[in-house]
Short mmCIF file of C-alpha atoms in Angstrom, two decimals:
data_model
loop_
_atom_site.label_atom_id
_atom_site.label_comp_id
_atom_site.label_asym_id
_atom_site.label_seq_id
_atom_site.Cartn_x
_atom_site.Cartn_y
_atom_site.Cartn_z
CA UNK A 1 87.96 77.35 -1.87
CA UNK A 2 87.78 73.78 -2.21
CA UNK A 3 86.43 73.94 -6.00
CA UNK A 4 89.54 75.39 -5.90
CA UNK A 5 91.68 72.75 -4.64
CA UNK A 6 89.40 70.53 -6.90
CA UNK A 7 90.08 72.19 -10.04
CA UNK A 8 94.17 71.70 -9.37
CA UNK A 9 93.87 68.84 -9.11
CA UNK A 10 92.22 68.22 -11.53
CA UNK A 11 94.35 69.88 -13.35
CA UNK A 12 97.20 67.67 -12.10
CA UNK A 13 95.74 64.90 -13.05
CA UNK A 14 95.07 65.72 -16.51
CA UNK A 15 99.14 66.29 -17.08
CA UNK A 16 99.86 63.71 -15.40
CA UNK A 17 97.20 61.95 -17.67
CA UNK A 18 99.05 64.38 -20.36
CA UNK A 19 102.30 62.74 -19.96
CA UNK A 20 101.15 58.94 -19.80
CA UNK A 21 99.39 59.76 -23.53
CA UNK A 22 102.98 60.89 -24.57
CA UNK A 23 104.34 57.95 -22.55
CA UNK A 24 101.45 55.96 -24.48
CA UNK A 25 101.71 57.36 -28.00
CA UNK A 26 106.11 56.75 -27.83
CA UNK A 27 105.11 53.70 -27.41
CA UNK A 28 102.47 53.08 -29.07
CA UNK A 29 103.52 55.31 -32.23
CA UNK A 30 100.78 56.92 -32.06
CA UNK A 31 97.84 55.16 -32.03
CA UNK A 32 94.32 55.82 -31.25
CA UNK A 33 94.08 53.20 -28.16
CA UNK A 34 95.57 56.06 -25.69
CA UNK A 35 94.34 58.37 -27.22
CA UNK A 36 90.85 56.50 -26.66
CA UNK A 37 92.22 55.97 -23.10
CA UNK A 38 92.65 60.07 -22.11
CA UNK A 39 88.55 60.42 -23.73
CA UNK A 40 87.43 58.69 -21.79
CA UNK A 41 89.95 59.52 -18.61
CA UNK A 42 88.92 63.32 -19.17
CA UNK A 43 85.12 62.19 -19.86
CA UNK A 44 85.27 61.18 -16.07
CA UNK A 45 87.29 63.89 -14.47
CA UNK A 46 84.77 66.22 -15.94
CA UNK A 47 82.12 64.50 -14.92
CA UNK A 48 83.18 63.51 -11.29
CA UNK A 49 83.80 67.07 -10.82
CA UNK A 50 80.58 68.34 -11.23
CA UNK A 51 79.08 65.53 -8.72
CA UNK A 52 80.99 66.55 -6.87
CA UNK A 53 79.86 70.12 -7.58
CA UNK A 54 75.89 69.13 -7.10
CA UNK A 55 76.83 67.14 -4.33
CA UNK A 56 78.79 70.01 -2.46
CA UNK A 57 75.37 71.63 -3.45
CA UNK A 58 73.45 69.76 -1.87
CA UNK A 59 74.44 69.46 0.92
CA UNK A 60 74.36 72.96 1.75
CA UNK A 61 71.34 73.92 0.78
CA UNK A 62 69.57 70.76 2.24
CA UNK A 63 68.52 69.37 -1.44
CA UNK A 64 66.97 66.78 -1.69
CA UNK A 65 66.21 67.04 -5.14
CA UNK A 66 69.69 67.60 -5.79
CA UNK A 67 71.00 65.10 -4.15
CA UNK A 68 68.54 62.32 -6.36
CA UNK A 69 69.93 64.93 -9.18
CA UNK A 70 74.24 63.81 -8.41
CA UNK A 71 72.61 59.89 -7.62
CA UNK A 72 71.03 60.57 -11.65
CA UNK A 73 73.88 62.13 -13.14
CA UNK A 74 76.26 59.93 -11.76
CA UNK A 75 74.84 56.78 -13.34
CA UNK A 76 74.59 58.95 -16.64
CA UNK A 77 77.95 58.92 -16.49
CA UNK A 78 78.28 54.77 -15.99
CA UNK A 79 75.71 54.18 -19.02
CA UNK A 80 77.39 52.51 -21.33
CA UNK A 81 74.95 53.99 -24.34
CA UNK A 82 75.08 57.67 -25.90
CA UNK A 83 77.09 61.09 -24.60
CA UNK A 84 76.65 60.60 -21.10
CA UNK A 85 78.11 64.41 -21.24
CA UNK A 86 74.81 65.65 -22.89
CA UNK A 87 72.27 62.83 -20.44
CA UNK A 88 74.09 65.33 -18.12
CA UNK A 89 73.61 68.35 -19.06
CA UNK A 90 69.74 67.67 -20.23
CA UNK A 91 69.57 66.09 -15.94
CA UNK A 92 71.06 70.47 -14.81
CA UNK A 93 69.68 71.75 -17.31
CA UNK A 94 66.31 70.30 -16.62
CA UNK A 95 66.58 70.82 -12.95
CA UNK A 96 67.75 74.97 -13.25
CA UNK A 97 64.28 74.71 -15.58
CA UNK A 98 62.72 73.02 -13.22
CA UNK A 99 63.30 75.50 -9.79
CA UNK A 100 63.47 78.69 -12.00
CA UNK A 101 59.52 77.30 -12.67
CA UNK A 102 59.20 77.00 -9.07
CA UNK A 103 60.73 80.15 -8.33
CA UNK A 104 58.74 81.62 -11.40
CA UNK A 105 55.49 80.48 -9.23
CA UNK A 106 56.67 80.72 -6.31
CA UNK A 107 57.24 84.56 -6.84
CA UNK A 108 53.52 84.63 -8.01
CA UNK A 109 51.94 82.91 -4.73
CA UNK A 110 54.41 86.09 -3.26
CA UNK A 111 52.44 88.67 -5.15
CA UNK A 112 48.70 87.14 -4.70
CA UNK A 113 49.53 86.54 -1.06
CA UNK A 114 50.93 89.90 -0.17
CA UNK A 115 48.21 91.35 -1.83
CA UNK A 116 45.52 89.73 -0.28
CA UNK A 117 46.67 90.16 3.55
CA UNK A 118 47.04 93.67 3.30
CA UNK A 119 43.91 93.85 1.87
CA UNK A 120 42.28 91.34 4.29
CA UNK A 121 44.41 93.35 6.62
CA UNK A 122 42.62 96.09 5.41
CA UNK A 123 39.07 94.52 5.66
CA UNK A 124 39.80 93.31 8.99
CA UNK A 125 40.47 97.20 9.90
CA UNK A 126 37.84 98.77 8.14
CA UNK A 127 35.21 96.62 9.44
CA UNK A 128 37.24 96.76 13.06
CA UNK A 129 36.16 100.56 12.93
CA UNK A 130 33.39 100.25 12.11
CA UNK A 131 31.47 97.84 14.16
CA UNK A 132 34.13 100.21 16.95
CA UNK A 133 31.90 103.81 16.16
CA UNK A 134 28.16 101.32 16.12
CA UNK A 135 28.98 100.14 19.43
CA UNK A 136 29.88 103.49 20.20
CA UNK A 137 26.39 105.30 19.12
CA UNK A 138 24.74 102.54 20.49
CA UNK A 139 26.03 102.93 23.10
CA UNK A 140 24.68 106.55 23.64
CA UNK A 141 21.64 105.22 22.55
CA UNK A 142 21.07 103.46 24.60
CA UNK A 143 21.77 105.34 28.13
CA UNK A 144 19.90 108.45 25.66
CA UNK A 145 17.56 106.39 25.88
CA UNK A 146 17.81 105.04 29.93
CA UNK A 147 18.37 108.49 30.64
CA UNK A 148 14.84 109.73 29.27
CA UNK A 149 13.03 106.59 30.81
CA UNK A 150 14.45 107.63 34.03
CA UNK A 151 13.22 111.69 33.68
CA UNK A 152 9.15 110.24 32.09
CA UNK A 153 9.67 108.23 35.38
CA UNK A 154 9.79 110.78 37.29
CA UNK A 155 7.66 112.97 35.33
CA UNK A 156 5.17 110.22 35.44
CA UNK A 157 5.30 110.47 39.63
CA UNK A 158 5.63 113.92 39.81
CA UNK A 159 1.80 114.12 37.72
CA UNK A 160 0.51 111.36 39.68
CA UNK A 161 1.56 113.67 42.99
CA UNK A 162 0.34 116.77 41.40
CA UNK A 163 -2.92 114.73 40.48
CA UNK A 164 -3.14 113.98 44.16
CA UNK A 165 -2.74 117.18 45.47
CA UNK A 166 -5.62 118.56 43.11
CA UNK A 167 -8.15 116.01 44.67
CA UNK A 168 -6.94 116.36 48.05
CA UNK A 169 -7.59 120.01 47.49
CA UNK A 170 -11.49 119.49 45.14
CA UNK A 171 -11.76 117.62 48.55
CA UNK A 172 -10.55 120.19 50.76
CA UNK A 173 -12.70 122.54 48.67
CA UNK A 174 -15.77 120.53 48.29
CA UNK A 175 -15.79 120.19 52.40
CA UNK A 176 -14.93 123.92 52.78
CA UNK A 177 -17.95 125.20 50.39
CA UNK A 178 -20.46 122.63 51.93
CA UNK A 179 -19.72 124.66 55.69
CA UNK A 180 -19.68 127.55 53.73
CA UNK A 181 -23.20 127.19 51.98
CA UNK A 182 -24.84 126.04 56.07
CA UNK A 183 -22.75 128.24 57.70
CA UNK A 184 -23.90 131.69 54.80
CA UNK A 185 -28.01 130.16 55.56
CA UNK A 186 -27.79 129.57 59.07
CA UNK A 187 -26.33 133.50 60.15
CA UNK A 188 -28.74 134.55 57.76
CA UNK A 189 -31.87 133.16 58.98
CA UNK A 190 -30.62 134.05 62.47
CA UNK A 191 -29.68 137.65 61.81
CA UNK A 192 -34.05 137.66 59.70
CA UNK A 193 -34.91 136.64 63.08
CA UNK A 194 -32.72 139.02 64.81
CA UNK A 195 -34.25 142.09 62.11
CA UNK A 196 -38.57 140.35 62.67
CA UNK A 197 -37.91 140.55 66.28
CA UNK A 198 -36.70 144.27 66.55
CA UNK A 199 -39.61 144.55 64.10
CA UNK A 200 -41.59 143.55 65.89
CA UNK A 201 -40.32 144.99 68.94
CA UNK A 202 -40.02 147.99 68.02
CA UNK A 203 -44.08 147.86 66.47
CA UNK A 204 -45.04 146.87 69.78
CA UNK A 205 -43.02 149.77 72.07
CA UNK A 206 -44.00 152.19 69.32
CA UNK A 207 -47.96 151.60 69.74
CA UNK A 208 -50.16 152.57 72.96
CA UNK A 209 -53.21 151.16 75.46
CA UNK A 210 -49.60 150.18 77.47
CA UNK A 211 -48.04 151.12 80.69
CA UNK A 212 -45.37 153.34 78.08
CA UNK A 213 -43.17 154.57 81.18
CA UNK A 214 -42.50 151.55 82.17
CA UNK A 215 -42.02 149.54 79.01
CA UNK A 216 -40.10 151.95 77.31
CA UNK A 217 -37.43 151.67 80.15
CA UNK A 218 -37.32 147.61 79.63
CA UNK A 219 -37.92 148.09 76.35
CA UNK A 220 -34.42 149.79 75.52
CA UNK A 221 -32.30 147.11 77.37
CA UNK A 222 -34.02 144.39 74.88
CA UNK A 223 -34.16 146.65 71.29
CA UNK A 224 -29.91 147.39 72.35
CA UNK A 225 -29.31 143.83 73.32
CA UNK A 226 -31.07 142.53 70.02
CA UNK A 227 -29.15 145.13 68.04
CA UNK A 228 -26.25 144.27 69.33
CA UNK A 229 -27.20 140.85 67.90
CA UNK A 230 -27.46 142.37 65.22
CA UNK A 231 -24.82 143.27 64.25
CA UNK A 232 -22.69 140.24 64.83
CA UNK A 233 -24.82 137.84 63.07
CA UNK A 234 -24.62 140.76 60.36
CA UNK A 235 -20.17 140.69 61.23
CA UNK A 236 -19.94 137.05 60.89
CA UNK A 237 -22.04 136.88 57.97
CA UNK A 238 -19.11 139.05 56.49
CA UNK A 239 -16.34 137.49 57.81
CA UNK A 240 -17.69 133.84 56.20
CA UNK A 241 -18.31 135.52 52.67
CA UNK A 242 -14.69 137.04 52.91
CA UNK A 243 -12.73 133.75 53.80
CA UNK A 244 -15.48 131.68 51.06
CA UNK A 245 -14.73 134.41 48.45
CA UNK A 246 -11.12 134.96 49.42
CA UNK A 247 -10.88 130.28 49.54
CA UNK A 248 -13.15 129.98 46.06
CA UNK A 249 -9.78 132.63 44.53
CA UNK A 250 -6.89 130.12 46.07
CA UNK A 251 -8.34 127.51 44.99
CA UNK A 252 -9.04 128.38 41.36
CA UNK A 253 -6.33 129.87 40.78
CA UNK A 254 -3.74 126.58 42.21
CA UNK A 255 -6.14 124.52 40.21
CA UNK A 256 -5.20 126.22 36.93
CA UNK A 257 -1.44 126.27 38.29
CA UNK A 258 -1.62 122.88 38.87
CA UNK A 259 -3.19 122.53 35.13
CA UNK A 260 -1.04 124.32 33.53
CA UNK A 261 1.79 122.33 35.05
CA UNK A 262 -0.55 118.43 34.24
CA UNK A 263 -0.14 120.05 30.37
CA UNK A 264 3.71 120.52 30.93
CA UNK A 265 4.62 117.28 32.30
CA UNK A 266 2.20 115.53 29.93
CA UNK A 267 3.83 117.25 26.93
CA UNK A 268 7.00 115.86 28.41
CA UNK A 269 6.09 113.12 29.18
CA UNK A 270 4.58 112.12 25.44
CA UNK A 271 8.06 113.44 23.96
CA UNK A 272 10.00 112.54 25.97
CA UNK A 273 8.34 108.73 25.47
CA UNK A 274 8.61 109.54 22.02
CA UNK A 275 11.54 110.07 21.87
CA UNK A 276 13.13 107.16 23.86
CA UNK A 277 11.27 104.60 21.13
CA UNK A 278 13.00 106.47 18.48
CA UNK A 279 16.96 105.53 19.71
CA UNK A 280 15.27 102.22 20.45
CA UNK A 281 14.33 102.03 17.42
CA UNK A 282 17.60 102.89 15.35
CA UNK A 283 19.52 100.78 18.29
CA UNK A 284 17.84 98.03 17.43
CA UNK A 285 18.73 98.84 13.92
CA UNK A 286 22.37 99.38 14.12
CA UNK A 287 22.45 96.41 16.38
CA UNK A 288 21.35 94.69 13.35
CA UNK A 289 23.74 96.73 11.36
CA UNK A 290 26.42 95.84 13.48
CA UNK A 291 25.51 91.79 13.61
CA UNK A 292 25.74 91.78 9.76
CA UNK A 293 29.11 93.54 9.60
CA UNK A 294 30.11 91.08 12.63
CA UNK A 295 29.05 88.33 10.03
CA UNK A 296 31.71 90.71 7.25
CA UNK A 297 34.31 90.50 10.18
CA UNK A 298 34.15 86.60 10.55
CA UNK A 299 33.89 86.28 7.33
CA UNK A 300 37.42 88.51 6.87
CA UNK A 301 38.94 86.31 10.50
CA UNK A 302 38.61 83.61 8.97
CA UNK A 303 39.83 83.95 5.13
CA UNK A 304 42.42 86.22 6.82
CA UNK A 305 43.68 83.02 8.95
CA UNK A 306 43.68 80.10 6.16
CA UNK A 307 45.96 83.35 4.18
CA UNK A 308 48.29 83.34 6.99
CA UNK A 309 48.52 79.32 7.14
CA UNK A 310 48.40 79.39 3.48
CA UNK A 311 51.73 82.61 2.48
CA UNK A 312 52.22 83.20 6.25
CA UNK A 313 55.63 79.78 6.69
CA UNK A 314 56.07 78.46 10.32
CA UNK A 315 59.82 76.77 9.03
CA UNK A 316 60.41 78.72 5.87
CA UNK A 317 60.08 82.48 5.10
CA UNK A 318 59.85 83.06 0.70
CA UNK A 319 62.96 85.24 1.47
CA UNK A 320 64.90 82.24 2.75
CA UNK A 321 63.50 79.80 0.12
CA UNK A 322 63.81 82.19 -2.59
CA UNK A 323 68.15 83.01 -0.92
CA UNK A 324 68.64 79.22 -1.21
CA UNK A 325 66.63 78.41 -5.14
CA UNK A 326 69.00 81.39 -6.12
CA UNK A 327 71.76 79.50 -4.60
CA UNK A 328 71.00 76.32 -6.58
CA UNK A 329 70.85 77.78 -10.19
CA UNK A 330 73.27 79.45 -9.68
CA UNK A 331 75.50 76.69 -8.47
CA UNK A 332 73.66 74.09 -11.21
CA UNK A 333 74.54 77.00 -14.09
CA UNK A 334 78.40 76.80 -12.02
CA UNK A 335 78.27 73.25 -12.13
CA UNK A 336 76.82 73.70 -15.99
CA UNK A 337 79.72 75.81 -17.14
CA UNK A 338 82.07 72.88 -15.58
CA UNK A 339 80.34 70.40 -17.85
CA UNK A 340 80.54 72.60 -21.16
CA UNK A 341 84.24 73.12 -20.79
CA UNK A 342 85.06 69.75 -20.45
CA UNK A 343 82.82 69.16 -22.87
CA UNK A 344 84.96 71.43 -24.92
CA UNK A 345 88.60 70.51 -23.83
CA UNK A 346 87.30 66.83 -24.87
CA UNK A 347 86.06 68.76 -28.79
CA UNK A 348 89.19 69.64 -28.58
CA UNK A 349 91.47 67.05 -28.07
CA UNK A 350 88.79 64.81 -30.31
CA UNK A 351 89.89 66.75 -33.03
CA UNK A 352 93.56 67.15 -32.14
CA UNK A 353 93.55 62.88 -32.95
CA UNK A 354 91.34 62.83 -35.96
CA UNK A 355 93.72 65.70 -37.37
CA UNK A 356 96.67 63.11 -36.31
CA UNK A 357 94.93 60.10 -37.86
CA UNK A 358 94.62 61.41 -40.91
CA UNK A 359 98.38 63.14 -41.09
CA UNK A 360 98.92 60.22 -40.22
CA UNK A 361 97.11 58.44 -43.23
CA UNK A 362 98.65 61.46 -45.86
CA UNK A 363 102.24 59.78 -44.64
CA UNK A 364 101.65 56.11 -44.08
CA UNK A 365 100.01 57.07 -47.99
CA UNK A 366 103.34 58.57 -48.59
#
């Protein structure tokens, strides 16, 4: 609306100038001073309009560069040498070129930033996921290794108890066997003594030269007693031999069972110890791998931070800068169109003035 009002006002001023021109022409006979005055005034009006357009654009976009451009345009229009319109046109064209170059550079940087941000974010996700997977494996293997070590400790404890029990059983069996050997020897010796006594008495009582009647009554009692003793010795000897055989058989059975259990537990200890060592080795390797991936992730994060600081604007986004620059370029092009329009208008008046002068020359010559 301001621009339309300025354009209308400028048109009114040009109409007034045209009227003034006619009055001056009539008063001076159509001389060149009036034409020169009108030409200069039109040039001033056109340049002022363009300068105001640029200044308004500078205010709207808060652009120090456009403020500086407007100042340089005004100075060029006040300059005494050269075509002021051409100077202003050059200033505006240079600024448009500069802004377009900046926009292209910004677009190139934006594409670079988008690419680097996406790739760095993908790498961050990839490395983070890889670290999480490695950490899960490390935790699982560490827990499994710890469990195996606990089981090995339990097995070793059981083996120690088994060895202690076997040692106690060996000691007890040895003592039992020693008692058996001693008891057996004593009983066999006693039994042999009783048998020898029975033999002696039997031979004595069976011989002649004694009072057989008296001796026979006494011999039956003694022989019967000795036979009872012999039977007791034989029975006791059989019992201790049976007990010894039973104890020996039980000892052998338990010893074999303990040996089997010891072998199985020892194998378990070896297997679990080997597996635990493998898990510890693998865990160490995975931990080293994770450290390497963590170093890569740290590098990615550091680079991503730099890219974000470089590419993610804090005060103004790329979209805002792009919109502002496009508005600046559009405004400058509009100002250039105004300038071109004014230049064309001025050139038409200059051409008409030259034609008028030529006609006057022909008339005066006639």
